[in-house]
CSV table of C-alpha atoms in Angstrom, one decimal:
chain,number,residue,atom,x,y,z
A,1,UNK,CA,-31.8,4.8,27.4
A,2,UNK,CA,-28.8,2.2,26.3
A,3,UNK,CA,-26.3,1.5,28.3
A,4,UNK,CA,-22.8,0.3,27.5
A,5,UNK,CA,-22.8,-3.3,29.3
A,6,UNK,CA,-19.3,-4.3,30.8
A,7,UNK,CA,-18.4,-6.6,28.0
A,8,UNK,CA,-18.7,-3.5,25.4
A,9,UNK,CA,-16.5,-1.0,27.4
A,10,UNK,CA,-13.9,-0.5,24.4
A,11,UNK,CA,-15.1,0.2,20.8
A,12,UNK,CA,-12.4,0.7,18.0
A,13,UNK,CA,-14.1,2.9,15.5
A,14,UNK,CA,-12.0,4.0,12.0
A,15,UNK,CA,-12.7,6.9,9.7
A,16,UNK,CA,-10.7,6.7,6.6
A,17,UNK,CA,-10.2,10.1,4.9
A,18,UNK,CA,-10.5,11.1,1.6
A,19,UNK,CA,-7.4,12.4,0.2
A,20,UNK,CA,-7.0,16.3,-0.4
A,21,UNK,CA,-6.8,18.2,-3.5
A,22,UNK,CA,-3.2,18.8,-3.0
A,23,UNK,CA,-3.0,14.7,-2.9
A,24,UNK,CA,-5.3,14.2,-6.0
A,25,UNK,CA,-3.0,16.9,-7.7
A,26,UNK,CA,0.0,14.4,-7.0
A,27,UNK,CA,-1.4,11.6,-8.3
A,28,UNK,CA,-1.2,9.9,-4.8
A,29,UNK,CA,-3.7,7.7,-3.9
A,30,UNK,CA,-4.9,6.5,-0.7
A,31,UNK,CA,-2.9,3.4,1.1
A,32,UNK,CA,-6.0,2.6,3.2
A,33,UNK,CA,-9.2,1.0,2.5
A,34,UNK,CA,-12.1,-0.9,4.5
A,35,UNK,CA,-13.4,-4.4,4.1
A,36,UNK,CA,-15.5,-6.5,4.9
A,37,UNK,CA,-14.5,-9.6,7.7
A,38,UNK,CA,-15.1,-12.8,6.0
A,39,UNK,CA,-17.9,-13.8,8.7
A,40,UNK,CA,-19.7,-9.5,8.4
A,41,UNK,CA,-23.2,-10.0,6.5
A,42,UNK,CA,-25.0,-7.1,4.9
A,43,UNK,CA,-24.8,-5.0,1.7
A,44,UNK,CA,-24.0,-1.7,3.2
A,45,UNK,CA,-21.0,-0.1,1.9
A,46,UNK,CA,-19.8,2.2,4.8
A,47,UNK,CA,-20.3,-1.0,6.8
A,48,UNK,CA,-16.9,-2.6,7.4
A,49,UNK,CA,-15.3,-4.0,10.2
A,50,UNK,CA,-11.6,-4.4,9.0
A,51,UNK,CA,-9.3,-1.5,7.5
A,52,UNK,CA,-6.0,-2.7,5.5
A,53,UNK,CA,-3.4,-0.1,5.2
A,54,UNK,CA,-0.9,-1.0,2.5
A,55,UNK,CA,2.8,-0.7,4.0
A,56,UNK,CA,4.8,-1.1,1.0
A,57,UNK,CA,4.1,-1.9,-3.2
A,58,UNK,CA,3.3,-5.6,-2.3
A,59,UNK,CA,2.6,-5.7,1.4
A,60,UNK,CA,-0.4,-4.5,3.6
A,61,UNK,CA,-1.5,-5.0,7.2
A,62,UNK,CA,-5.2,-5.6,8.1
A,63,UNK,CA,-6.1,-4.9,11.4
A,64,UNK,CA,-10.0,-5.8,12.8
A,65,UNK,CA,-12.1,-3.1,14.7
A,66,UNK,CA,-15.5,-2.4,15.3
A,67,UNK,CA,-16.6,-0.4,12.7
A,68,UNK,CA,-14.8,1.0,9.5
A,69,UNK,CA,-16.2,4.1,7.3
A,70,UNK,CA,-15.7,5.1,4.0
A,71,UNK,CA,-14.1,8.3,3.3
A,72,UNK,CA,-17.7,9.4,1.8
A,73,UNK,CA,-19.6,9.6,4.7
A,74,UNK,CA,-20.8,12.7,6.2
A,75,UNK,CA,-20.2,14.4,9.5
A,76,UNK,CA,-24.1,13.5,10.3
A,77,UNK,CA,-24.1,9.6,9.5
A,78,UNK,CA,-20.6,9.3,11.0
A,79,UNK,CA,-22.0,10.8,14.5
A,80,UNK,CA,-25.0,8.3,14.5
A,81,UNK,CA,-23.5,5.4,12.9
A,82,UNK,CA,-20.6,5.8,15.4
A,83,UNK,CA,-21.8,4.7,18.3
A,84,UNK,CA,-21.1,8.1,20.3
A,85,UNK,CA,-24.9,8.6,21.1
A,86,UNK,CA,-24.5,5.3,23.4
A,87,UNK,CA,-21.4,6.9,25.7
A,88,UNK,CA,-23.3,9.9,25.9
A,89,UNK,CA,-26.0,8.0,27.2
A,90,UNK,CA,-24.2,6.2,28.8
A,91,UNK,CA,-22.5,9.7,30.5
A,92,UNK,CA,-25.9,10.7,31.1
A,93,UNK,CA,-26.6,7.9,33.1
A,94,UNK,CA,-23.8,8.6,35.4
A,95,UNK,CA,-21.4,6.5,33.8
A,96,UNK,CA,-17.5,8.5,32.8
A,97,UNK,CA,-17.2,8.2,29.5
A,98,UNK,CA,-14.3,9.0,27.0
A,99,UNK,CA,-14.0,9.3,23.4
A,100,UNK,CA,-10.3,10.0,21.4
A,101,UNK,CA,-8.9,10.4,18.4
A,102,UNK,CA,-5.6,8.5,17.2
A,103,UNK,CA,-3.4,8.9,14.3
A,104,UNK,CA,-0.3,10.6,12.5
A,105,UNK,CA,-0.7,14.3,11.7
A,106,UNK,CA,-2.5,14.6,8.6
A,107,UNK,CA,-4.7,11.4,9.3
A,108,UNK,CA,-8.1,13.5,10.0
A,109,UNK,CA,-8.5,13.9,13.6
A,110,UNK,CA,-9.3,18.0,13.6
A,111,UNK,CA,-11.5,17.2,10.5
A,112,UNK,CA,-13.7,14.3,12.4
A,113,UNK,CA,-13.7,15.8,15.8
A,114,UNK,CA,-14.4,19.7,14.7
A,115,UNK,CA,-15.1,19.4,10.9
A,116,UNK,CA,-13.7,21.2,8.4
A,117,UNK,CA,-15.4,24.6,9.5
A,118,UNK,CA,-13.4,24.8,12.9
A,119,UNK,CA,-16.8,26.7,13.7
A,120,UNK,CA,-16.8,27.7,17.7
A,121,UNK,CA,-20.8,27.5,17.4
A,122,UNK,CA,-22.2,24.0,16.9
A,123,UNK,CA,-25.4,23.2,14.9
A,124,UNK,CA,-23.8,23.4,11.1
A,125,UNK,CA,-24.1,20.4,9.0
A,126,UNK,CA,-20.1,19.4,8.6
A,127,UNK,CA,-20.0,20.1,12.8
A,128,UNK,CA,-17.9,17.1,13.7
A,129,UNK,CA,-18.3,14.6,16.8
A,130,UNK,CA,-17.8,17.5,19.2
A,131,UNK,CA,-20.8,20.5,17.8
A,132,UNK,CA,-23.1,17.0,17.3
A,133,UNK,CA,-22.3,15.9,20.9
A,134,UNK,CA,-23.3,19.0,22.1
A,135,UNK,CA,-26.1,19.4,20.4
A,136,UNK,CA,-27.4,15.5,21.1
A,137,UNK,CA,-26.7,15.9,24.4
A,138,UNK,CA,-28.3,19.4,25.4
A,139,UNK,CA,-31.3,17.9,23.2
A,140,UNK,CA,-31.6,14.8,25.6
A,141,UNK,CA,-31.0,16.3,28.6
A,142,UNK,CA,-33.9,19.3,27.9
A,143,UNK,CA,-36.1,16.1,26.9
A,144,UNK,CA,-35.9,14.9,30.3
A,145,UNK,CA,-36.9,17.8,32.2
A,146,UNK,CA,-33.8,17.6,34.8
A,147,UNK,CA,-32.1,20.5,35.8
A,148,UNK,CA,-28.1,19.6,35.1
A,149,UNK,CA,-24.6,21.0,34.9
A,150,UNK,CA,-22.7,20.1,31.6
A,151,UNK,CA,-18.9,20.3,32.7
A,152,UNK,CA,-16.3,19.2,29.4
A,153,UNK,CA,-12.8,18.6,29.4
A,154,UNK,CA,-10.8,18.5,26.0
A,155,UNK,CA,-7.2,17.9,25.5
């Protein structure tokens, strides 16, 4: 089981969202984008560790963080890829953990912490962070063999 070592307490993860049909109807397009850091190695596309967001017609701010996704990637590959499964290991191991969401209404919280189905019963495949973090963690907890109490908070 991994643990999150002191010098790792703090991740900054970024989902960009795809824009809506209302948006694409608009012609808008999106002012955000990920790249890749000058010194990041490695072909995969959802792989980024910089977002730019332009600002203005000629003027954007890029900002470094740990990880950067694509608005393509799936509720799935955005739990694993995320680096959740190592706080909740983490949790598991006794350790408090905390994972939040940040940004403007309209940026996509709801749609990565739920998904899109606001379904009360995890288990579906566009489940976001908070059905697969159930899920993963009643899965690893029954592999054990340990009798535990699951106690969440959400805010």
């Amino acid at each position: 089981m991994a643990m999150v070592q002191a010098e790792e307490n703090i991740k900054v993860v970024i989902r960009i969202r795809p824009i809506n049909e209302m948006e694409k109807g608009r012609g808008e397009t999106s002012c955000v984008r990920g790249n890749k850091a000058e010194s990041s190695e490695g072909d995969d596309d959802f792989e980024h560790n910089e977002v730019q967001v332009r600002v203005g017609p000629h003027d954007a701010h890029v900002y470094n963080c740990n990880r950067c996704f694509h608005p393509e990637v799936t509720q799935t590959n955005f739990f694993q890829e995320c680096g959740l499964t190592g706080l909740l290991d983490s949790a598991i191991g006794g350790y408090r953990a905390c994972a939040f969401a940040f940004g403007q209404t309209g940026a996509g919280k709801t749609h990565t912490i739920v998904g899109p189905g606001n379904s009360t019963m995890p288990g579906k495949d566009d489940d976001g962070i908070l059905g697969n973090s159930l899920l993963y963690l009643y899965k690893k907890l029954n592999s054990l063999g340990v009798e535990y109490k699951l106690r969440l908070s959400c805010m």
